[in-house]
Coordinates of C-alpha atoms in Angstrom, one line a residue:
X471 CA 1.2 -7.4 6.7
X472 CA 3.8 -9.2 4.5
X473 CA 4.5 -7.4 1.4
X474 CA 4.1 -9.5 -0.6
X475 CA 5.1 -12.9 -1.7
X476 CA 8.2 -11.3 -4.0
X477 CA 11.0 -13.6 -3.2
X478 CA 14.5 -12.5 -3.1
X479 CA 18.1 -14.4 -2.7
X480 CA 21.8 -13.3 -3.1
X481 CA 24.0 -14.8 -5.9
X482 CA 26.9 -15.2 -4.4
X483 CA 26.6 -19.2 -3.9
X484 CA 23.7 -19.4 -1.2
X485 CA 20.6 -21.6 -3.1
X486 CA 17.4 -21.6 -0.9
X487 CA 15.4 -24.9 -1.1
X488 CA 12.4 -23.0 -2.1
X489 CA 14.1 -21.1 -5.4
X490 CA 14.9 -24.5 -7.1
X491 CA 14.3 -22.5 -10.6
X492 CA 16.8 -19.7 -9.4
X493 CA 19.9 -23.0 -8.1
X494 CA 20.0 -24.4 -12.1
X495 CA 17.8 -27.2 -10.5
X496 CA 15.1 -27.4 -13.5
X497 CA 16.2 -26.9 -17.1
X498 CA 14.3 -24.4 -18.8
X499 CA 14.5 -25.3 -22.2
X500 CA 15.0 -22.0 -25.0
X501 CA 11.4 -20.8 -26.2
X502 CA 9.8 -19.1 -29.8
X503 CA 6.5 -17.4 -29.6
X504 CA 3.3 -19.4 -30.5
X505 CA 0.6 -21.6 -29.1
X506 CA 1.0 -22.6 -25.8
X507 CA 0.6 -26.5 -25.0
X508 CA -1.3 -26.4 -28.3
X509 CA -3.8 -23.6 -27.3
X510 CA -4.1 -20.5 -28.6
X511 CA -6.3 -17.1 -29.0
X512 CA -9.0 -16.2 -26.2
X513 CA -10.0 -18.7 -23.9
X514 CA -13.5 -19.7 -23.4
X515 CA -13.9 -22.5 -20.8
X516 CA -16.7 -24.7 -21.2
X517 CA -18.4 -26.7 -18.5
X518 CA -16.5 -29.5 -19.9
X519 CA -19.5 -32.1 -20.3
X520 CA -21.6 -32.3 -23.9
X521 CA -24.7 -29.9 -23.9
X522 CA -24.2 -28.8 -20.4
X523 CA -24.7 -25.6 -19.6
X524 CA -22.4 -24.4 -17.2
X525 CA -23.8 -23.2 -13.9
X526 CA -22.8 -23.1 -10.1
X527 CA -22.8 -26.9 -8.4
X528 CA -25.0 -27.3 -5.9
X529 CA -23.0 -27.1 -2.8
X530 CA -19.2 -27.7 -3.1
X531 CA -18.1 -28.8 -6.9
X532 CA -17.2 -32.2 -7.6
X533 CA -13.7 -30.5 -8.9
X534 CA -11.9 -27.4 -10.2
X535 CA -10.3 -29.7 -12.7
X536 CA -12.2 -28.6 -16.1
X537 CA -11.1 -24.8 -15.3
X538 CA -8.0 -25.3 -14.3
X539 CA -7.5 -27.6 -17.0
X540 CA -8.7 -24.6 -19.6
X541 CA -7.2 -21.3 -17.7
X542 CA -3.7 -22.7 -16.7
X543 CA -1.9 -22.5 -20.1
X544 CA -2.3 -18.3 -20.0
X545 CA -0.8 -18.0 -16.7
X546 CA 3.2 -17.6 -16.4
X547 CA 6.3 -17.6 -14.0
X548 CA 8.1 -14.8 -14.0
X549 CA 11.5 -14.6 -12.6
X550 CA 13.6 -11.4 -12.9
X551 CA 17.2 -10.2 -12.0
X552 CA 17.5 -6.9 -10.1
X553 CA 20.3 -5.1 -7.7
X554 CA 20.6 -4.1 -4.1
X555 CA 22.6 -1.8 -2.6
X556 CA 25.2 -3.5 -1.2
X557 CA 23.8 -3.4 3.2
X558 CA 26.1 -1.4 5.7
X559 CA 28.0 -3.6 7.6
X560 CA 28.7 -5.8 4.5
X561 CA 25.5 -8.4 5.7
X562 CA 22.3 -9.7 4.3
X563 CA 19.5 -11.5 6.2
X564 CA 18.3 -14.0 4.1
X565 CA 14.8 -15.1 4.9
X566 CA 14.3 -18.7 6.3
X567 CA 18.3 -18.7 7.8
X568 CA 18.8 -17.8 11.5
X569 CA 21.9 -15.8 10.3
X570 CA 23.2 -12.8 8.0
X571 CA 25.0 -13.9 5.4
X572 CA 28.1 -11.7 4.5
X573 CA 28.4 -9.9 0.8
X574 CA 31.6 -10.5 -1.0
X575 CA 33.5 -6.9 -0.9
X576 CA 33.5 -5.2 -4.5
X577 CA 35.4 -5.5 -7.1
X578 CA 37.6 -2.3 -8.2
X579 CA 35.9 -0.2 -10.0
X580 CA 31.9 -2.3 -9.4
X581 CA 29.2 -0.5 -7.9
X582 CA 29.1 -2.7 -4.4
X583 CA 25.2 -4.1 -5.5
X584 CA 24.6 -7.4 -5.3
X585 CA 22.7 -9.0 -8.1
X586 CA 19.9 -10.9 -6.9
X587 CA 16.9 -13.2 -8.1
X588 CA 13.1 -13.0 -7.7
X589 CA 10.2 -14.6 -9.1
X590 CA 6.5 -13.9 -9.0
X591 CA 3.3 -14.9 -11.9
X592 CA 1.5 -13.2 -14.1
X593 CA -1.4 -13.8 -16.9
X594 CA -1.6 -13.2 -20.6
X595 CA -4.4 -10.5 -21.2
X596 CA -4.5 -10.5 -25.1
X597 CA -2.9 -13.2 -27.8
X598 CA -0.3 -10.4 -28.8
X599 CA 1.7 -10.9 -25.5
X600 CA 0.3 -8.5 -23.3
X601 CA 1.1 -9.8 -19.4
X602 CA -0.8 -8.5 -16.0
X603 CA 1.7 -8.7 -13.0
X604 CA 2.2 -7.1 -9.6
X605 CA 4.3 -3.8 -9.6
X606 CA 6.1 -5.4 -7.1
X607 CA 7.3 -8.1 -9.0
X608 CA 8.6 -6.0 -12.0
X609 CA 9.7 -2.8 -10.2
X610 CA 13.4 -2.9 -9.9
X611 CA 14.2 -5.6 -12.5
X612 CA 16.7 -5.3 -14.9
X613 CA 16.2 -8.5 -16.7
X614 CA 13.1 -10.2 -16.9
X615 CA 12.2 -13.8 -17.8
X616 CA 8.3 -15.5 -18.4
X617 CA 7.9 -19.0 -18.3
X618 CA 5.2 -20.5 -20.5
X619 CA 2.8 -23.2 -19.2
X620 CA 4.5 -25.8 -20.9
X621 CA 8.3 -24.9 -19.9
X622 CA 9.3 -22.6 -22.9
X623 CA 11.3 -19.3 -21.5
X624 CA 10.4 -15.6 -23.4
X625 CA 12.4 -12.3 -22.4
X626 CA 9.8 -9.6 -21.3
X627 CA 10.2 -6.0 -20.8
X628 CA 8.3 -3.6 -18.9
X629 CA 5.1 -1.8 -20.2
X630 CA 4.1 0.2 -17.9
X631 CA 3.5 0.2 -14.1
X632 CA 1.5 2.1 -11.2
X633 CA 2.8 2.0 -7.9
X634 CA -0.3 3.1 -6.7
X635 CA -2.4 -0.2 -7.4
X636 CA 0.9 -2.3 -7.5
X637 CA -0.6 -3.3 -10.9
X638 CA 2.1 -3.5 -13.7
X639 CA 2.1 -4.4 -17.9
X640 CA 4.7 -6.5 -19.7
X641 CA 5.2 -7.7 -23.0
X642 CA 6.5 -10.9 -24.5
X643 CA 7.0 -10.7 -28.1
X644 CA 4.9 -13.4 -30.4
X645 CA 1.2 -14.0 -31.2
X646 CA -1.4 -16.4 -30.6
X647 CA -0.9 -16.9 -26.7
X648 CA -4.0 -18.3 -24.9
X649 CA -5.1 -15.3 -22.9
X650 CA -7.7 -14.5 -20.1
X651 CA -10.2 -11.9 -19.6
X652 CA -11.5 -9.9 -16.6
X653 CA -14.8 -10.4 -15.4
X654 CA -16.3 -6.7 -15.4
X655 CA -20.4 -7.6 -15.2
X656 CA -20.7 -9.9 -12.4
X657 CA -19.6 -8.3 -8.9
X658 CA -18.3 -11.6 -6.8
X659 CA -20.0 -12.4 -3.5
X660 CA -18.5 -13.2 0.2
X661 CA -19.0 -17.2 0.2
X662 CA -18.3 -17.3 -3.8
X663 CA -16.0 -20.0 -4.8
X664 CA -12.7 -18.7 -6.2
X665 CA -9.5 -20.6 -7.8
X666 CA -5.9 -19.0 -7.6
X667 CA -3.3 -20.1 -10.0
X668 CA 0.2 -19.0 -9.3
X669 CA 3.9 -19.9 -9.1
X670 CA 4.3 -20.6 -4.9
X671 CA 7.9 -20.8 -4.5
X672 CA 9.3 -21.1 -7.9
X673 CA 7.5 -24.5 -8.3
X674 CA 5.5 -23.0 -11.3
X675 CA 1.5 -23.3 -12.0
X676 CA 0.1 -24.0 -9.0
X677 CA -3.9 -23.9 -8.5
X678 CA -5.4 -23.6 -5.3
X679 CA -9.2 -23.0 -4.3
X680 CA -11.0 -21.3 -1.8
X681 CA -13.8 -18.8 -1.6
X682 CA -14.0 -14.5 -1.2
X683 CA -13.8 -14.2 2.4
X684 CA -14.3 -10.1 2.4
X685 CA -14.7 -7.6 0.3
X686 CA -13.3 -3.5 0.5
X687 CA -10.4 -4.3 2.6
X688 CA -7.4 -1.6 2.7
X689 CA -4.6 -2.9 4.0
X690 CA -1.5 -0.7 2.4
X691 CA -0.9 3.1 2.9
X692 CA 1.0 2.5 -0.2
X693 CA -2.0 1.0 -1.9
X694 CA -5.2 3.9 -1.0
X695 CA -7.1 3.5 -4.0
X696 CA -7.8 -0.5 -4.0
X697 CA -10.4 -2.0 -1.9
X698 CA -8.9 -5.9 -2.3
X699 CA -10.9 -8.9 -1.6
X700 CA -9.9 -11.4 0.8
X701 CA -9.7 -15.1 0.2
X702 CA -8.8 -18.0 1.5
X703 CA -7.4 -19.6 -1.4
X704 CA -3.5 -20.0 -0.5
X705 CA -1.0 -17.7 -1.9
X706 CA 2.5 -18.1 -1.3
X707 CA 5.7 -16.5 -1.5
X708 CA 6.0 -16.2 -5.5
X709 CA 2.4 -16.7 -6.2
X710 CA 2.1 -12.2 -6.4
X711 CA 0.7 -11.4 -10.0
X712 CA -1.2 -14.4 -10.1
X713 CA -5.2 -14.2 -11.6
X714 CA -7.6 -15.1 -9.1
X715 CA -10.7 -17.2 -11.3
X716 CA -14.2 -17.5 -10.5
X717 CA -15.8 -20.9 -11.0
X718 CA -16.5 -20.0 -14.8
X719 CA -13.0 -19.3 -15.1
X720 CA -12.9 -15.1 -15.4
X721 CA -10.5 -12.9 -13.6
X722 CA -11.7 -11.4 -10.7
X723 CA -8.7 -10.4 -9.1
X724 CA -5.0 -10.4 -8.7
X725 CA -3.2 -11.8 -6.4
X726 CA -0.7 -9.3 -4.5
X727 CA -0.4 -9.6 -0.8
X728 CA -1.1 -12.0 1.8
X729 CA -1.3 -11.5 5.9
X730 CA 1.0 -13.7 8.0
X731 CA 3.3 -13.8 11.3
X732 CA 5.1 -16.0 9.4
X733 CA 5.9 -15.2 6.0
X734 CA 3.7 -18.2 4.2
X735 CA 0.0 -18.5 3.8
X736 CA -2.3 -18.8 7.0
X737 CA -5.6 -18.7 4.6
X738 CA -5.2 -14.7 4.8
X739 CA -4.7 -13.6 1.0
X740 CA -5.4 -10.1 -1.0
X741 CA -6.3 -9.8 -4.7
X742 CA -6.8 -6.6 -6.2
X743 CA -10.4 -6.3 -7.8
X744 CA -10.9 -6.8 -11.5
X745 CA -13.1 -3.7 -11.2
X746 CA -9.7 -1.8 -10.1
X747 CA -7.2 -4.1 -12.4
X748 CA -8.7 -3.9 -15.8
X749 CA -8.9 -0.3 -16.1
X750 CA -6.1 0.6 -15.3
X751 CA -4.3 -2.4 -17.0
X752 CA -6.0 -1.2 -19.8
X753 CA -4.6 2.5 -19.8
X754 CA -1.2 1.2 -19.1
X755 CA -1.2 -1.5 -22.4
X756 CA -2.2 1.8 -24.4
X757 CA 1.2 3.3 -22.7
X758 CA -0.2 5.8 -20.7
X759 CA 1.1 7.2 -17.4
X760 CA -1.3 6.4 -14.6
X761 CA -1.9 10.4 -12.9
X762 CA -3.7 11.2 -10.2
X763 CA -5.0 14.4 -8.8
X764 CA -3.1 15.5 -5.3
X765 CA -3.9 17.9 -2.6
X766 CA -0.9 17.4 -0.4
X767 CA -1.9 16.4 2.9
X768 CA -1.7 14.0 5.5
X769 CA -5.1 12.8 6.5
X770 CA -6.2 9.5 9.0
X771 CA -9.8 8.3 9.8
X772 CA -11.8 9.7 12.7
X773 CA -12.0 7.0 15.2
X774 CA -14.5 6.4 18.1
X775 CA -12.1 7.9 20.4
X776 CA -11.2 10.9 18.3
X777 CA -14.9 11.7 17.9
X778 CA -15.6 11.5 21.6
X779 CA -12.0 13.8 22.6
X780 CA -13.0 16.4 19.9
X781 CA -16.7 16.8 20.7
X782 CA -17.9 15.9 16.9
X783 CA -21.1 15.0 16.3
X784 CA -20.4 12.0 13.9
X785 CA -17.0 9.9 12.6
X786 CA -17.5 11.6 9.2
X787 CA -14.8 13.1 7.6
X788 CA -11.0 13.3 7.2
X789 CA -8.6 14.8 9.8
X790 CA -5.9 16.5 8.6
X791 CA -2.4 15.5 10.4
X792 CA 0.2 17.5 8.8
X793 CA -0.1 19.8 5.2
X794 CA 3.1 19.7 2.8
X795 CA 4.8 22.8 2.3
X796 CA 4.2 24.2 -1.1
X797 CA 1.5 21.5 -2.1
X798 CA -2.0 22.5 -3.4
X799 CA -3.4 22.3 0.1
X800 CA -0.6 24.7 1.7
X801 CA -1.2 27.1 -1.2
X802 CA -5.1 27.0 -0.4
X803 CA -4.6 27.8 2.9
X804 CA -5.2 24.4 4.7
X805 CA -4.1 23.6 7.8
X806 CA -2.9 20.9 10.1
X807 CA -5.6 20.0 12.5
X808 CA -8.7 20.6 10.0
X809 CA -11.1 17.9 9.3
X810 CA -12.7 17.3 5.5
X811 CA -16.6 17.1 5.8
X812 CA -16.7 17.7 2.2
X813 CA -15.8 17.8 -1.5
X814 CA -17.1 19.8 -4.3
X815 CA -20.6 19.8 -2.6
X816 CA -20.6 15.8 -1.4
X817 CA -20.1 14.9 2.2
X818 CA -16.6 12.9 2.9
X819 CA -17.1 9.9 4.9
X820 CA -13.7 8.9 6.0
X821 CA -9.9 9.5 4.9
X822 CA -10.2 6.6 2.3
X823 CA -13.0 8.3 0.7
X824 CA -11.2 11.5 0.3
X825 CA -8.1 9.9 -0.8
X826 CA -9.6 8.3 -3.6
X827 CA -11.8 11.1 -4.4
X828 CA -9.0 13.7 -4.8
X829 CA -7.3 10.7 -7.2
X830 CA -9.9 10.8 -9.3
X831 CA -9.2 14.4 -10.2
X832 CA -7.2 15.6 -13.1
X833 CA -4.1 17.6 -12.2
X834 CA -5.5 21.4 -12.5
X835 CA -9.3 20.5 -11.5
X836 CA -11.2 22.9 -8.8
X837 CA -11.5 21.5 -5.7
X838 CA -14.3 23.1 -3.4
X839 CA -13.2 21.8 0.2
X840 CA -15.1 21.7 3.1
X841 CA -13.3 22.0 6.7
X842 CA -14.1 22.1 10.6
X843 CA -11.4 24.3 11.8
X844 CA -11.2 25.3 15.8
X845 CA -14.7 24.1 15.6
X846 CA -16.3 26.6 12.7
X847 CA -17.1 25.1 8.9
X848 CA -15.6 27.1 6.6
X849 CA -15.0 26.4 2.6
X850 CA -11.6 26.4 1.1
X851 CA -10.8 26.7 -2.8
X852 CA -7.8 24.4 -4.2
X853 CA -6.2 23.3 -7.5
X854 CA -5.7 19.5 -7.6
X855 CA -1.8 18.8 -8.7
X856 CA -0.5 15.6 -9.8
X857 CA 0.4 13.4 -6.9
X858 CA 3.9 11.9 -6.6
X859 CA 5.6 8.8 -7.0
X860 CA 5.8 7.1 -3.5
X861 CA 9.2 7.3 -3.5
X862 CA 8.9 11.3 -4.2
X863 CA 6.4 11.1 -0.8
X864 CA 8.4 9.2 1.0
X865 CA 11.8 11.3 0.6
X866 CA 13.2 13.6 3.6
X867 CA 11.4 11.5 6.2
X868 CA 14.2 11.8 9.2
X869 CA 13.7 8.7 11.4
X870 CA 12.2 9.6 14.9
X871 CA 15.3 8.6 17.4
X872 CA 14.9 10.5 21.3
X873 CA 16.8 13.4 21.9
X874 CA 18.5 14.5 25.0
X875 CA 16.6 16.6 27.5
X876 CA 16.8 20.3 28.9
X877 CA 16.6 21.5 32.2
X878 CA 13.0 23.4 33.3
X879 CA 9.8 23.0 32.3
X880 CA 5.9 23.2 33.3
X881 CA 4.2 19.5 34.3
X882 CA 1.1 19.1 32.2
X883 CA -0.5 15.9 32.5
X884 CA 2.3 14.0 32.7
X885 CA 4.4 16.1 30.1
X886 CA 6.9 18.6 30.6
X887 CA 7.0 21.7 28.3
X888 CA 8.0 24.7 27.5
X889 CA 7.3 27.7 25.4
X890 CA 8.8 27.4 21.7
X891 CA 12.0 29.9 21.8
X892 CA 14.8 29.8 19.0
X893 CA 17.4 28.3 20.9
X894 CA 14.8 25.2 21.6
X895 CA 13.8 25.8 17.9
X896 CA 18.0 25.2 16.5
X897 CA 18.7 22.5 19.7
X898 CA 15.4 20.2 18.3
X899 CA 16.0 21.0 15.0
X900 CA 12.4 22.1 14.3
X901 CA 11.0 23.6 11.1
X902 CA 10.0 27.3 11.2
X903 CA 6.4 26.5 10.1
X904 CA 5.9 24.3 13.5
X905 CA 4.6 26.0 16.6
X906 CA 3.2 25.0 20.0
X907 CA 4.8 24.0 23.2
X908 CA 8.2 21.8 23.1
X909 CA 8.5 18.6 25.2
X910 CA 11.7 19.7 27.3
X911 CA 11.4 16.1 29.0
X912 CA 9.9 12.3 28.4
X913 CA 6.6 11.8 29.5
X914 CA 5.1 10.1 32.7
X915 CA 2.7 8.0 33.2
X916 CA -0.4 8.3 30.2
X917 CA 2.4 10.2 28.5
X918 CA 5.0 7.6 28.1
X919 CA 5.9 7.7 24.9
X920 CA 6.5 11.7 24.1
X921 CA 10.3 12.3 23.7
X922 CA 12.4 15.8 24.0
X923 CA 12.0 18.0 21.2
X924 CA 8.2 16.8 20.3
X925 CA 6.2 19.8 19.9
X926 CA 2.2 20.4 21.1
X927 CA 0.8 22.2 18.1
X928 CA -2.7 21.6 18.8
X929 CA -4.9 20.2 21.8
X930 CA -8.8 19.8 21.2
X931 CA -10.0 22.0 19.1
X932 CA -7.9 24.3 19.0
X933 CA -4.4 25.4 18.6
X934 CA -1.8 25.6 21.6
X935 CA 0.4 29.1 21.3
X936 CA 1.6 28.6 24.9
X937 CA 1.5 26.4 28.2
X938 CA -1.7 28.1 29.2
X939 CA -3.7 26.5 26.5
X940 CA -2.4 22.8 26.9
X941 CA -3.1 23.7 30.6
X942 CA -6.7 24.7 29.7
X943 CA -7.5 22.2 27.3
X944 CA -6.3 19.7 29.6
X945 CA -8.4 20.8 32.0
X946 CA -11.4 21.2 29.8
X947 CA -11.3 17.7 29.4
X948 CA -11.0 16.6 32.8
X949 CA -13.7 17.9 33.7
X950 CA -15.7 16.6 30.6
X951 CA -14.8 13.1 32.1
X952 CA -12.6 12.2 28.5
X953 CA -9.1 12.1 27.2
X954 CA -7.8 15.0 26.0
X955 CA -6.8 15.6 21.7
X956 CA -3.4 16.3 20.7
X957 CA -1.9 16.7 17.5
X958 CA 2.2 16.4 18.1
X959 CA 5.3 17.2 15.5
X960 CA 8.0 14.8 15.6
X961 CA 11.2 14.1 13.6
X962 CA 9.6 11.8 11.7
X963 CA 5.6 13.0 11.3
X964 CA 2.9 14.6 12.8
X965 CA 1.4 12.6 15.1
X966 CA -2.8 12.7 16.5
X967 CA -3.4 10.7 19.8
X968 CA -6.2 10.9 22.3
X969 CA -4.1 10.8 26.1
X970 CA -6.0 9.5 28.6
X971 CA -5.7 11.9 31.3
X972 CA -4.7 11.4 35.0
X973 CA -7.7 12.2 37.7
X974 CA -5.0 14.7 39.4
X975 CA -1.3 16.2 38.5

């Protein structure tokens, strides 16, 4: 997934081709707030012709002309200024250059950042100056410039922002800007013509057409509570904040991601739903801070393979990978290697499910949580807290590097282990709360893959307190003619996998 179309270049002296607005190349000339290309206020496109009504063509429209024609002047270009660490090593990889560039050493006394450039679109939501953007484009700017429809520049600053959604607000100062609405009656269809206007590449409003390919994709861990549409419609580099119009020429989405092995649009694009955008757009224009509720676990979906490995009866539910220490969840006494079946009386159906349901929660609300644990349903009580930012989740992850091997060990399955002691505990650096067997050597065979130090916490359905019970879960499997369930600790995450298991050692 490339994430996303936010484009990014050094100033020290390197122009790209594709940043002409960013290499002095088109003169912007100095703006005041008003009309925009003569327009002004909410705008109501028309179908364009004298006492036609405006309906879906039969088939494939003549042209997207009239809308675009009527929508274009409330989108904008928005380039900002931010600054990045200065890399180790002194180098940058600039995209598009088969080379690193090499960052001018600091002056005494600067920071070592580098300034750099980025530009992404937007949409005026109100005639008071009120812009919808990605979060993405905005987060780390600290200077922020929109550019109007017809070439006039405005200095923005930052409303509001969710990371969340990747949904931001800013604000240009001035009145009477033609704005855009979301459409929040109509639900849009697979097949249904779309139109994406944007600013590809710094080249400014750009309108290109497609249709909704999907609906209720989730393609971000970063982004769990948006189902995005896909469309075909092509969104480039730059093109991130962009509306995406229906034929009639209401929002239905925001553009925000597209997937490519190559960086530029392969007719694979994302836009967040208007049914997601405009609500929370809404509550961040009013200058709230977007909270969620937050039980503070790891979960991941219950695929065919875990379902057949753990002996469940259906892929329903949430299994729980790891539990953070000191979260709601730890305090309520759940558990790495439970599964969610359900929430305040309503069955989960997957990890997406729970994730948003638990969202939805206010920081404080009850939480009556149904698990599977070693097999048994049991009913767990839990206060929701107020989820983190993702930088906040993200911190004290330790990247997952092999570490050197010990002498001795059992062969399970292609694994060598060993019961837990404290001197294995200090040498693999492993956290007091972990327990199972260690992984004194790198696996064989199915096992390829497990490194020294990993840790066996759990094998089926149950929990592994010593080599007997990997020995006898393994062989429970075997004999059940399927793979056998582990949940693992590493440096960098608990990990659940399904190992396909050898006929004999």
């Amino acid at each position: 997934m490339k994430r996303k179309e936010f484009m990014l270049g050094a100033t020290f002296g390197l122009v790209l081709a594709a940043g002409a607005t960013a290499g002095g190349v088109i003169d912007w000339p100095s703006a005041q707030a008003g009309p925009v290309a003569g327009m002004s206020g909410r705008l109501a496109p028309s179908a364009g012709g004298a006492g036609l009504a405006f309906a879906p063509p039969q088939g494939a429209p003549l042209s997207f002309a009239d809308i675009v024609q009527q929508v274009a002047p409330a989108v904008v270009q928005i380039d900002v200024k931010t600054r990045i660490e200065r890399p180790e090593g002194g180098l940058i990889q600039v995209p598009g250059l088969p080379f690193a560039i090499p960052v001018p050493e600091p002056e005494e006394g600067e920071d070592g950042g580098i300034t750099g450039s980025g530009a992404g679109s937007g949409f005026f939501v109100s005639a008071d100056g009120y812009i919808v953007t990605n979060n993405h484009v905005v987060a780390d700017a600290t200077e922020i410039t929109v550019k109007l429809a017809d070439s006039r520049e405005l200095t923005a600053r930052v409303v509001g922002r969710d990371e969340a959604t990747d949904l931001a607000v800013i604000k240009v100062e001035g009145s009477d800007f033609p704005f855009v609405t979301f459409e929040e009656q109509a639900q849009p269809r697979v097949g249904d013509w779309v139109v994406a206007v944007g600013n590809p590449f710094g080249l400014g409003g750009t309108a290109t057409a497609g249709i909704i390919s999907a609906q209720g994709r989730g393609i971000d861990a970063s982004t769990p509570y948006t189902d995005y549409l896909q469309i075909d419609a092509a969104i480039n580099r730059g093109s991130s904040g962009g509306p995406t119009f229906d034929i009639y020429g209401r929002v239905i989405g925001v553009n925000s991601a597209i997937y490519s092995p190559t960086g530029n649009s392969v007719g694979i694009g994302f836009a967040i739903p208007a049914s997601v955008a405009k609500p929370i757009t809404d509550r961040l224009m009013r200058g709230e801070t977007i909270q969620r509720g937050y039980l503070g676990v790891e979960i991941g979906p219950i695929s065919r393979e875990y379902q057949e490995a753990l002996g469940l009866d259906s892929r329903d539910g949430a299994y729980v990978n790891s539990v953070t220490p000191g979260g709601p969840g730890d305090r309520a006494g759940l558990q790495a290697g439970d599964i969610v079946v359900g929430l305040n009386g309503q069955p989960v159906r997957d990890s997406s499910d729970l994730t948003r349901r638990i969202g939805e929660t206010s920081p404080g609300d009850a939480l009556r949580i149904e698990v599977l644990r070693n097999g048994r349903r049991q009913t767990v009580s839990a206060r929701s807290g107020t989820r983190p930012s993702l930088s906040e989740l993200n911190a004290g992850r330790q990247p997952d590097e092999p570490a050197a091997p010990v002498q001795g060990g059992t062969a399970v399955a292609g694994l060598t282990v060993s019961p837990l002691t404290a001197a294995l505990r200090q040498r693999y650096e492993i956290p007091e709360r972990v327990t199972g067997v260690v992984v004194t050597a790198p696996g064989r065979g199915n096992a390829q893959g497990f490194q020294p130090g990993y840790v066996i916490m759990r094998a089926g359905n149950g929990p592994v307190n010593s080599v007997a019970d990997l020995e006898a879960a393994v062989q429970a499997s075997r004999q059940a003619g399927r793979g056998v369930f582990l949940l693992v600790w590493t440096p960098g995450g608990n990990r659940s996998i399904v190992m396909d298991l050898p006929k004999s050692e």
